[in-house]
Short mmCIF file of C-alpha atoms in Angstrom, two decimals:
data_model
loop_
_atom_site.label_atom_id
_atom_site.label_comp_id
_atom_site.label_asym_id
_atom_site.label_seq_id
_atom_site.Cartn_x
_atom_site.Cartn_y
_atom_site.Cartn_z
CA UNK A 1 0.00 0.00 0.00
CA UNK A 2 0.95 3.61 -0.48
CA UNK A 3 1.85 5.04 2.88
CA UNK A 4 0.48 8.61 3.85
CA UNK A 5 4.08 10.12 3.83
CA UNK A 6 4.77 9.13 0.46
CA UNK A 7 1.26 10.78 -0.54
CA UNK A 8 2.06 14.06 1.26
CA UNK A 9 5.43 14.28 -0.04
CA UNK A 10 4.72 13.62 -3.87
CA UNK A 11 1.62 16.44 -3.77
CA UNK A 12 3.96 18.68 -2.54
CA UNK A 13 6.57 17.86 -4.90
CA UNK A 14 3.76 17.98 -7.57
CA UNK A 15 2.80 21.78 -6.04
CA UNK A 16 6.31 22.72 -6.75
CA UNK A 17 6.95 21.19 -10.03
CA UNK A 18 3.77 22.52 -11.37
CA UNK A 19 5.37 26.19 -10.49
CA UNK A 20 8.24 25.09 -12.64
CA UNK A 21 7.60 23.68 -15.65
CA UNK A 22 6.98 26.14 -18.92
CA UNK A 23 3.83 26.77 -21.07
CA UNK A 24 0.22 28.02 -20.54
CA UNK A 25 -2.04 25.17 -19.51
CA UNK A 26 -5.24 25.26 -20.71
CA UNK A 27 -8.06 26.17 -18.52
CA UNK A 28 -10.87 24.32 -20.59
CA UNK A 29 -11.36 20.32 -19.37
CA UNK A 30 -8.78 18.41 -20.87
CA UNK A 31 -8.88 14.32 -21.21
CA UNK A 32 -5.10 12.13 -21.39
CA UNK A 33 -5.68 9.29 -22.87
CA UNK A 34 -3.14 7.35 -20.94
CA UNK A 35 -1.61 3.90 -22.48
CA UNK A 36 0.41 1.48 -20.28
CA UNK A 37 1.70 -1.77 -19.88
CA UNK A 38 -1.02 -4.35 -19.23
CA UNK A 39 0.91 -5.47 -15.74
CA UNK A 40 0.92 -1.47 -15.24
CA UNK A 41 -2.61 -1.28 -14.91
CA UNK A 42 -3.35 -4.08 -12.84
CA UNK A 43 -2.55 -5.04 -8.74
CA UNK A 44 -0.67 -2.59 -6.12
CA UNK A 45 0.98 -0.98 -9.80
CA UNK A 46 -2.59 -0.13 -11.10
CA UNK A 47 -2.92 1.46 -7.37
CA UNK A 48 0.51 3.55 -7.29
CA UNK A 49 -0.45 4.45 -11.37
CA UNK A 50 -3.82 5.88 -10.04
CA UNK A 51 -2.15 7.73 -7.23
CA UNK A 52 0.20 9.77 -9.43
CA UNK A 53 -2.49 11.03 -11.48
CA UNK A 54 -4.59 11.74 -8.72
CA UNK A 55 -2.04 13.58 -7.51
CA UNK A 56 -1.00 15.39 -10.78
CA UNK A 57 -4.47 16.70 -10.76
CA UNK A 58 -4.25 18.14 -7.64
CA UNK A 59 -2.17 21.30 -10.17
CA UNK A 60 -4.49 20.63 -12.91
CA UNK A 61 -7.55 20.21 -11.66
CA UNK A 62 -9.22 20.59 -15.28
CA UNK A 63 -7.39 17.36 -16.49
CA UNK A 64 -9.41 13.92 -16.67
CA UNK A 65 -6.29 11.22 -17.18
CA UNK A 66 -8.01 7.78 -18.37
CA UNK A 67 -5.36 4.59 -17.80
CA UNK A 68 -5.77 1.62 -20.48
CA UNK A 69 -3.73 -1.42 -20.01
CA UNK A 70 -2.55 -2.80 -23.71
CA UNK A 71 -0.94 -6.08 -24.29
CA UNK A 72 2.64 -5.15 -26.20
CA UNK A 73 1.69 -6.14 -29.35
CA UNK A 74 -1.40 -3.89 -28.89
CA UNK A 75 0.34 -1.19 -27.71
CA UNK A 76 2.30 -0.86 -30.74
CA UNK A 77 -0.07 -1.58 -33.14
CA UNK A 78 -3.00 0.87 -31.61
CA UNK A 79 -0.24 3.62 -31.45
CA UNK A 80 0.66 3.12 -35.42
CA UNK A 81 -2.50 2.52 -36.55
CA UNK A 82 -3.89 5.77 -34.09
CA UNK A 83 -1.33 7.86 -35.87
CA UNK A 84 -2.46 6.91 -39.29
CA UNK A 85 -6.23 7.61 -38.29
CA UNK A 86 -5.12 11.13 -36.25
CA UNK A 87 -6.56 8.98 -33.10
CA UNK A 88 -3.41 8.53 -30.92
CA UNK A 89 -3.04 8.31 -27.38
CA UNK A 90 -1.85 11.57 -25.65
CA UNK A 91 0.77 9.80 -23.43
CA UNK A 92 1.96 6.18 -23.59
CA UNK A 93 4.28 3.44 -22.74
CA UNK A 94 6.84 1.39 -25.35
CA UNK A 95 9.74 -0.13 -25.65
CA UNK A 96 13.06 1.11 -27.25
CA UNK A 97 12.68 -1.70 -29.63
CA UNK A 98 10.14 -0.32 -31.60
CA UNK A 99 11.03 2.90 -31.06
CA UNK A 100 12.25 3.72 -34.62
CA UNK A 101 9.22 2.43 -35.69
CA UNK A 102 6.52 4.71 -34.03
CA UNK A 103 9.52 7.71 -35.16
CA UNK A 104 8.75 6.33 -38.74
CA UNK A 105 4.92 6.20 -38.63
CA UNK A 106 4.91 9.90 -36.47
CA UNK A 107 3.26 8.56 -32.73
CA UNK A 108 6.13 10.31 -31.14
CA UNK A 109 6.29 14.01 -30.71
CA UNK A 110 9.94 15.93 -30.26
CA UNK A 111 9.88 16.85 -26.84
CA UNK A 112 13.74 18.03 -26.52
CA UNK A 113 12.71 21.76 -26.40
CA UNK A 114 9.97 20.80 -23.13
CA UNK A 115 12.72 18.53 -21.83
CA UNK A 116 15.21 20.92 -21.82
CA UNK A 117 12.98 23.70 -20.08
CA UNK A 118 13.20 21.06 -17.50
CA UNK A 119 15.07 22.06 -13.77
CA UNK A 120 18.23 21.07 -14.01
CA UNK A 121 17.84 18.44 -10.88
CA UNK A 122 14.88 16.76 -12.82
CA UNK A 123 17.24 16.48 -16.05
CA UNK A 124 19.81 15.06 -14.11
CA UNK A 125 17.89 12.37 -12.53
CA UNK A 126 18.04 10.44 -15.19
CA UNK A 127 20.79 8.09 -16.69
CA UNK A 128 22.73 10.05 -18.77
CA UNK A 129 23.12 6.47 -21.13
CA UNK A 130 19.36 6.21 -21.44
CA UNK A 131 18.43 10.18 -22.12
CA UNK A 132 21.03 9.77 -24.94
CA UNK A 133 19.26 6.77 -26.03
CA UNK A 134 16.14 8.63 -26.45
CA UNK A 135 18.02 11.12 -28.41
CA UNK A 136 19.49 10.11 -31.95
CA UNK A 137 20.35 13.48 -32.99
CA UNK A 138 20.90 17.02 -31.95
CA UNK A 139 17.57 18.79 -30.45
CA UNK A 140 16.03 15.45 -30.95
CA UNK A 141 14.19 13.81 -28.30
CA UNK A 142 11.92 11.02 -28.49
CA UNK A 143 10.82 10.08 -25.07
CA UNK A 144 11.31 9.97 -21.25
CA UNK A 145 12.98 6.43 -20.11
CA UNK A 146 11.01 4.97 -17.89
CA UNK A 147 11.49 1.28 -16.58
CA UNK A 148 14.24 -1.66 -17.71
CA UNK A 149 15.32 -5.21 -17.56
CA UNK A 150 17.94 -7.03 -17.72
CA UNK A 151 16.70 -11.23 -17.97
CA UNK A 152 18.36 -13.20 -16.02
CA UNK A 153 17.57 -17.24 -14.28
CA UNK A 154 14.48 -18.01 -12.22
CA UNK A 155 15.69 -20.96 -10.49
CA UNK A 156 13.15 -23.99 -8.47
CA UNK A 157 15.04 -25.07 -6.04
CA UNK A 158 12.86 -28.11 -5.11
CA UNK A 159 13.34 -29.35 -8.74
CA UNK A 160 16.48 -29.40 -8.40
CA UNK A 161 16.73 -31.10 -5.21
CA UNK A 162 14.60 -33.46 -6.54
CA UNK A 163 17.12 -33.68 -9.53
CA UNK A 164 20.59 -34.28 -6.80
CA UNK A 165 21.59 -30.84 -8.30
CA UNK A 166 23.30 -28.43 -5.76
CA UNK A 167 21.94 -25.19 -6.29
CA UNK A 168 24.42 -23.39 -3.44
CA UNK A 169 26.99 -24.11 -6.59
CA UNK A 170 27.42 -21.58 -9.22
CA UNK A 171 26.72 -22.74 -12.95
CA UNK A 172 30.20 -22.42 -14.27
CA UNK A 173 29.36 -22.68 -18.18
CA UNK A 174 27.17 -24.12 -21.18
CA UNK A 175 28.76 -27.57 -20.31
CA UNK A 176 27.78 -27.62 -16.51
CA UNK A 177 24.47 -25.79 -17.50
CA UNK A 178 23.49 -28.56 -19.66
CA UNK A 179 24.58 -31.21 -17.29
CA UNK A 180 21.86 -30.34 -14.69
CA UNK A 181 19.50 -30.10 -17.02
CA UNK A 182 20.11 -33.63 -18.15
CA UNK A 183 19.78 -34.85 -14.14
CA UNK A 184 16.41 -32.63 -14.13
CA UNK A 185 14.94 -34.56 -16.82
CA UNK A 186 16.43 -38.16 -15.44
CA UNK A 187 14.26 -37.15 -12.48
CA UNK A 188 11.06 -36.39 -14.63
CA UNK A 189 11.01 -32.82 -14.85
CA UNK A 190 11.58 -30.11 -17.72
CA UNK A 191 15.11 -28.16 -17.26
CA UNK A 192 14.08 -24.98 -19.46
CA UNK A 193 11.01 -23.27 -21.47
CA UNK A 194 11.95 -23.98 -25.56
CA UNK A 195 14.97 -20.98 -25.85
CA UNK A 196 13.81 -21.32 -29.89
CA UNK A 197 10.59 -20.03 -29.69
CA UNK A 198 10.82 -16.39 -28.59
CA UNK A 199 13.55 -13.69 -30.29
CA UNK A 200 14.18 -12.37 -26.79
CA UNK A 201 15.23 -16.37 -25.42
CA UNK A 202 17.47 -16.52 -28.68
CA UNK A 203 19.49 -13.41 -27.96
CA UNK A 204 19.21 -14.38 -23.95
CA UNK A 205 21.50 -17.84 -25.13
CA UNK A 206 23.61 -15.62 -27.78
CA UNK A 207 24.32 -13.33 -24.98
CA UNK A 208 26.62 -15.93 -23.75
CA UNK A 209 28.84 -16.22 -26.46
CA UNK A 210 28.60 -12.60 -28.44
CA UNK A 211 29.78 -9.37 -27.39
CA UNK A 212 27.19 -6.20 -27.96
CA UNK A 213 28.68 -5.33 -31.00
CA UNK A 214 28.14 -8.86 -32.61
CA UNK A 215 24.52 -8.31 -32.37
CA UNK A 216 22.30 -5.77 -34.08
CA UNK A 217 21.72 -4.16 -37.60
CA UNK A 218 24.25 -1.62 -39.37
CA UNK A 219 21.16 0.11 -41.07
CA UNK A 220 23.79 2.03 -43.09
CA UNK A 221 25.44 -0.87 -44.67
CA UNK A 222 22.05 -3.21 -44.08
CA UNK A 223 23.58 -5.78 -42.68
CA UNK A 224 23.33 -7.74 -39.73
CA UNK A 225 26.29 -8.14 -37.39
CA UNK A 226 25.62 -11.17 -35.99
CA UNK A 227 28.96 -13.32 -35.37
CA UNK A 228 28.50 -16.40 -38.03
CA UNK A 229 30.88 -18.27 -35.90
CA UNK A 230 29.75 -17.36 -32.60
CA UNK A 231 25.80 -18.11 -33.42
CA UNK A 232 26.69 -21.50 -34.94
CA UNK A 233 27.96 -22.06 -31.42
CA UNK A 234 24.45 -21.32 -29.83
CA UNK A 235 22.93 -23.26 -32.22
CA UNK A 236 24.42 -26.05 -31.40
CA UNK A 237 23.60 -25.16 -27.74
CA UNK A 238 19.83 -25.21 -28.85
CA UNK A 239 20.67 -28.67 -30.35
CA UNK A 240 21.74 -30.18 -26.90
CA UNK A 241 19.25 -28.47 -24.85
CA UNK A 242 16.07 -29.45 -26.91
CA UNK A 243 15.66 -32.84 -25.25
CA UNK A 244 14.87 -31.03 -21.91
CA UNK A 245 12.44 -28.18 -22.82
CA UNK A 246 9.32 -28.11 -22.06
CA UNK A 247 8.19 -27.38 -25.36
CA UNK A 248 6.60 -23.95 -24.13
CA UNK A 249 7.70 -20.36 -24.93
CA UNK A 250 9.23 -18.32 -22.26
CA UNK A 251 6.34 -15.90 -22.43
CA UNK A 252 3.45 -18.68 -21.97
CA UNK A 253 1.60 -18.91 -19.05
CA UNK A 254 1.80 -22.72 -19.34
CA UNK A 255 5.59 -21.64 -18.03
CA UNK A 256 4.67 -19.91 -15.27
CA UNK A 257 2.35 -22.45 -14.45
CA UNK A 258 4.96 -25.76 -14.37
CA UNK A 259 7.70 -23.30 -12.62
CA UNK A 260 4.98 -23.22 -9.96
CA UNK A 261 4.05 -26.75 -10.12
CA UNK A 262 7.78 -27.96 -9.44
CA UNK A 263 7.63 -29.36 -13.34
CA UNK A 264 10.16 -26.75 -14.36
CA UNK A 265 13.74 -25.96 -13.23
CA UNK A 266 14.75 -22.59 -15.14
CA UNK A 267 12.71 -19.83 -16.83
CA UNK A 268 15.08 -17.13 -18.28
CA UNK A 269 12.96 -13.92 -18.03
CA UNK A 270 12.71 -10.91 -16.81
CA UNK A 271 11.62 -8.99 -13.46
CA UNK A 272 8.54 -8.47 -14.34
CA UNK A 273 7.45 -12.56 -13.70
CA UNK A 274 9.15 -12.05 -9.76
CA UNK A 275 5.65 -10.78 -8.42
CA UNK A 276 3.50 -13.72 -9.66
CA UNK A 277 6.46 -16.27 -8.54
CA UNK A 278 6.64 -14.45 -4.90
CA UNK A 279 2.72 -14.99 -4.61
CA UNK A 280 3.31 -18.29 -4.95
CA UNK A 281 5.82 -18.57 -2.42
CA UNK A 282 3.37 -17.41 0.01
CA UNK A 283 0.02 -19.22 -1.12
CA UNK A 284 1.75 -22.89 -2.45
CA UNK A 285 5.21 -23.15 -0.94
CA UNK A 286 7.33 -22.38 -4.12
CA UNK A 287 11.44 -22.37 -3.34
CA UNK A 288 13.06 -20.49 -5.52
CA UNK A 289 15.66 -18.03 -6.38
CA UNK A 290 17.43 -16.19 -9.51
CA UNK A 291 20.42 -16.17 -10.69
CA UNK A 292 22.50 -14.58 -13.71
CA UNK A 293 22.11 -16.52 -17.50
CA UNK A 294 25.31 -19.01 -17.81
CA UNK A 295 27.65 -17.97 -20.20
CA UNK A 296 29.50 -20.40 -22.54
CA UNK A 297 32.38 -20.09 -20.78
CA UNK A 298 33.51 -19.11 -17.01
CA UNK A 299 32.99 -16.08 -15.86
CA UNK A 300 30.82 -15.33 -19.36
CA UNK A 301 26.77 -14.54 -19.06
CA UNK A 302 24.37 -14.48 -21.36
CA UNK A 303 20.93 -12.29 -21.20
CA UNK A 304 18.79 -9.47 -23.10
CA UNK A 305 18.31 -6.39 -22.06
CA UNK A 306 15.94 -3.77 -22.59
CA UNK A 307 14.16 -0.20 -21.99
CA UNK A 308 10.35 0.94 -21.62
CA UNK A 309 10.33 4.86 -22.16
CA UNK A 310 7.12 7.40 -22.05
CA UNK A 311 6.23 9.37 -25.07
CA UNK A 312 4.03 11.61 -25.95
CA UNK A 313 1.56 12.36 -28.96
CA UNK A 314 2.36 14.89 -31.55
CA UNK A 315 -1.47 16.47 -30.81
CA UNK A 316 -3.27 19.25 -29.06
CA UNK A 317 -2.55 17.70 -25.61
CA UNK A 318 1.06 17.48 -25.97
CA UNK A 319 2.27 19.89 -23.50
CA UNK A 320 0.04 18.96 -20.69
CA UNK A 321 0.86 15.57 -21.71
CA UNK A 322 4.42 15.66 -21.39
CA UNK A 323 4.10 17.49 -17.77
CA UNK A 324 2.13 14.72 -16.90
CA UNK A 325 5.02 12.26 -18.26
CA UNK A 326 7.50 14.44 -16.15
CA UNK A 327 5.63 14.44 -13.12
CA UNK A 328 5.51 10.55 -13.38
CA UNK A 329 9.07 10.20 -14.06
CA UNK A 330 10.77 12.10 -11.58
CA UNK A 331 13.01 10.84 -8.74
CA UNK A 332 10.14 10.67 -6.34
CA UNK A 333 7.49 8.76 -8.28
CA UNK A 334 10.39 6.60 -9.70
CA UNK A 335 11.60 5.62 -6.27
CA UNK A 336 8.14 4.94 -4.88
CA UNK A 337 7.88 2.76 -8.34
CA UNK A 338 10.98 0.49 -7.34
CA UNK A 339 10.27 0.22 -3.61
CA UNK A 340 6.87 -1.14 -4.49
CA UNK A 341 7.66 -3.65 -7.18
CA UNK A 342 11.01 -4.04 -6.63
CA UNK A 343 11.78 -2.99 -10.37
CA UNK A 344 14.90 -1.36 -12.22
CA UNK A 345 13.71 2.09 -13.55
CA UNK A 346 16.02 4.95 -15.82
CA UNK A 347 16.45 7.44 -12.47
CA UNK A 348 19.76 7.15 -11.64
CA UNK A 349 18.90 9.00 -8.48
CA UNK A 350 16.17 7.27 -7.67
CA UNK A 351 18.20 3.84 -8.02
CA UNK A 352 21.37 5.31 -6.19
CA UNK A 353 18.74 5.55 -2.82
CA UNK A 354 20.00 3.52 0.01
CA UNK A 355 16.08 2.21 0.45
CA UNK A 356 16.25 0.56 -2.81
CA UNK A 357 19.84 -0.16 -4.34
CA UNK A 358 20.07 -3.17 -1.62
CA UNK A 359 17.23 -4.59 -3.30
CA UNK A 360 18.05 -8.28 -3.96
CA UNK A 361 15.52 -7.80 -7.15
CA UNK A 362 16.96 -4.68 -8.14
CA UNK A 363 20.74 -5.93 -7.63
CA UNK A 364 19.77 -9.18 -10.06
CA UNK A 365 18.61 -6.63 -12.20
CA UNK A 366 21.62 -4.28 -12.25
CA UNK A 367 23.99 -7.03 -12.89
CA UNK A 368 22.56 -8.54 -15.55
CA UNK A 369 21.62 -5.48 -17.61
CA UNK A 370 25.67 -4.95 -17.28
CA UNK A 371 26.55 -8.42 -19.04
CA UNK A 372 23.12 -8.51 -21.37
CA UNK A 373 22.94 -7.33 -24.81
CA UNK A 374 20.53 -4.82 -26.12
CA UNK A 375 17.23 -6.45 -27.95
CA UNK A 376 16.97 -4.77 -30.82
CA UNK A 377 19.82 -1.86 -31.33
CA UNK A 378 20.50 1.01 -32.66
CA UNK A 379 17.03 2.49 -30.95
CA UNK A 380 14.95 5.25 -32.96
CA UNK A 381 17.32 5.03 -35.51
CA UNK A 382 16.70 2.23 -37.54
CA UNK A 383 13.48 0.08 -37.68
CA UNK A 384 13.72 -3.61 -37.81
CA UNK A 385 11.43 -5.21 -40.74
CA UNK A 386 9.52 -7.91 -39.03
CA UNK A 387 10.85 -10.76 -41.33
CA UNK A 388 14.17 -9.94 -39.07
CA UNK A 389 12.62 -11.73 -35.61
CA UNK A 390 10.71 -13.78 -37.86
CA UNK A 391 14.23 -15.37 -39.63
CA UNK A 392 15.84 -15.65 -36.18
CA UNK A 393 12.51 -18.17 -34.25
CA UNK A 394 12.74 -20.02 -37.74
CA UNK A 395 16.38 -21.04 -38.31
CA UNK A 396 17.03 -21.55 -34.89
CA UNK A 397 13.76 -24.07 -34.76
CA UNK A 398 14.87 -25.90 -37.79
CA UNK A 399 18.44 -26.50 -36.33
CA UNK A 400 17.06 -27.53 -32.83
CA UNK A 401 14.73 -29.91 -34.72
CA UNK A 402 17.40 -31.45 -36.94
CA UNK A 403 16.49 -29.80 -40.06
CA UNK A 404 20.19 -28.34 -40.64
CA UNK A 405 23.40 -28.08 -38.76
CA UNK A 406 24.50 -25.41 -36.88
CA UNK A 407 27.21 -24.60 -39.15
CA UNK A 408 24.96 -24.07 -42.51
CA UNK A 409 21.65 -22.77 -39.77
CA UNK A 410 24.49 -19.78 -39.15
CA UNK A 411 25.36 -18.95 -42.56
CA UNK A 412 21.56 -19.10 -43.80
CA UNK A 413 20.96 -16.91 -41.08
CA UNK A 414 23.28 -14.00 -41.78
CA UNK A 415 22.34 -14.45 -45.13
CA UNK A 416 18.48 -14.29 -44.88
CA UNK A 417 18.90 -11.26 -41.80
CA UNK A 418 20.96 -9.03 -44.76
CA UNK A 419 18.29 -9.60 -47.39
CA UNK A 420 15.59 -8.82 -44.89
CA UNK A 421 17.19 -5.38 -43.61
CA UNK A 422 17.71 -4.93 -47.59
CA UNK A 423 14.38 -5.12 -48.09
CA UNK A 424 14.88 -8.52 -50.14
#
């Protein structure tokens, strides 16, 4: 629950902010259409949501701020097809990954010059890394970063109990990674969702091998630089691990439900799965933990990492819009944000806090965001056609089933990712 401190000290922070920021607000009713996450608008993070837009209208009392929950397939499509049919959102959620495509198709408005009219202490808050990722050019700014992941290992430890494997031990590699998993399915139980079926479980297992700059698209050149050598090597891993999947994505609920059941040993995911997983812990006895994605080597991990930002539409509503998007992203609201749900967000200040930055969740977080590689990079400079995640489920099912090796499944696939970004 939100305490009454926390609700005193964020409308007075909202009293003084609203003295600050620049522009004439309109005194006629005004309705924000407000787009989220769906797991934004749902639970104690539907609560805290509802709380910083009551209290934003505490300084604009003639602003009604309506709070949709979208699937993020939806949200992406609704926010291109809005822009095409002048019905957009006025403020909304994304990822960086598709953030060169709603640049393309006009859902985001510029908001450097608001931005920069900005106190210096709220400009500052941020990451510096992740306001430059919002900003491909000079005087070009394309959103507000918001939240972040970095995936990492859900672990059940009474699987692998179960299995005789000792979880106190650190998973050295590939090779000791795949050893447990043969012992969990020995003792009847799945070792790992199907890494083949999701883009996002693909890069998590080419994390492990690849450096950031083997991964990505040059969209000058129109190539992809994914390390032929390198991916043949996590193809092969896909080979060896495919007799102990479960034959379930990592984003099914079917996963969530046999990591609950003790059916499941690993799901490689992100933060966002902890609170359903900790509810569990408490109703059904589940024992688990999480740990950082093994690496092919020692000392090596693998994992994907990834932003959410808040933009804002190019419309009528755009400046109250984006002090509504400020208001929500400042140190205060962004520390109340990680304290609640125990979740990695762009304020550097907020995340330097004493009251958070201990945070086992947050920690996990933290470290693997530093060895994970970006999910779909450069952001809002390039958009990725869809045939590109498209290539990368299908070659790396056809290896794991046997249809090709992992030596001719790498080539095809640096061939068929350079005549997708070429438009071939």
């Amino acid at each position: 629950m939100i305490s009454t401190r926390y609700m005193h000290a964020a409308c007075a922070l909202a009293l003084a902010t609203a003295a600050t920021i620049s522009g004439a607000r309109a005194q006629e009713p005004v309705t924000l259409e407000y787009w989220v996450y769906s797991d934004f608008a749902q639970g104690e993070a539907l609560k805290l949501q509802q709380a910083f837009i009551e209290e934003f209208r505490k300084t604009h009392p003639n602003v009604t701020i309506n709070i949709s929950g979208k699937g993020d397939d939806d949200l992406t499509t609704g926010q291109v097809t809005g822009a095409a049919s002048g019905n957009l959102p006025d403020v909304f959620m994304n990822g960086v990954n598709v953030g060169a495509t709603l640049v393309e198709a006009g859902v985001l408005k510029n908001i450097y010059a608001e931005f920069m009219a900005m106190p210096k202490e709220y400009r500052q808050s941020f990451d510096p890394a992740l306001i430059a990722m919002c900003s491909p050019k000079p005087e070009t700014m394309y959103c507000l970063p918001y939240t972040g992941y970095g995936s990492f290992m859900f672990r059940n430890l009474t699987v692998l109990k179960d299995a005789g494997v000792d979880a106190a031990a650190p998973i050295k590699d590939w090779a000791d990674w795949l050893s447990q998993m043969e012992k969990v399915k020995a003792s009847g139980k799945y070792a790992v969702p199907d890494q083949t079926q999701a883009w996002q479980s693909i890069v998590d297992t080419y994390s492990g091998v690849a450096t950031p700059d083997e991964w990505g698209a040059d969209f000058e050149t129109k190539k992809t630089k994914v390390n032929e050598a390198k991916y043949a090597q996590t193809l092969q891993m896909f080979v060896d691990m495919q007799p102990y999947t479960s034959g379930t994505s990592r984003n099914d609920q079917a996963t969530k439900d046999l990591f609950i059941s003790n059916q499941l040993a690993f799901h490689l995911v992100g933060p966002w799965v902890n609170p359903t997983y900790a509810e569990a812990a408490k109703t059904s006895g589940l024992k688990y933990d999480y740990v950082l994605v093994p690496g092919k080597a020692e000392g090596d991990y693998g994992g994907i990492k990834g932003y959410e930002f808040i933009g804002v539409a190019p419309n009528k509503n755009a400046q109250v819009a984006f002090e509504f998007a400020a208001y929500v992203t400042a140190k205060e609201q962004m520390l109340r944000w990680a304290k609640l749900l125990s979740r990695y967000n762009a304020s550097a200040a907020a995340m330097a806090d004493p009251s958070v930055a201990s945070d086992p969740l947050i920690a996990i977080t933290n470290k693997a965001a530093a060895n994970a590689i970006d999910g779909m990079p450069p952001y809002f400079k390039g958009a990725y056609p869809n045939c590109y995640r498209s290539i990368l489920t299908d070659n790396a099912q056809t290896v794991a089933d046997g249809g090709v090796t992992p030596q001719d499944g790498a080539k095809e696939l640096v061939e068929e990712l350079n005549e997708c970004l070429a438009g071939g």
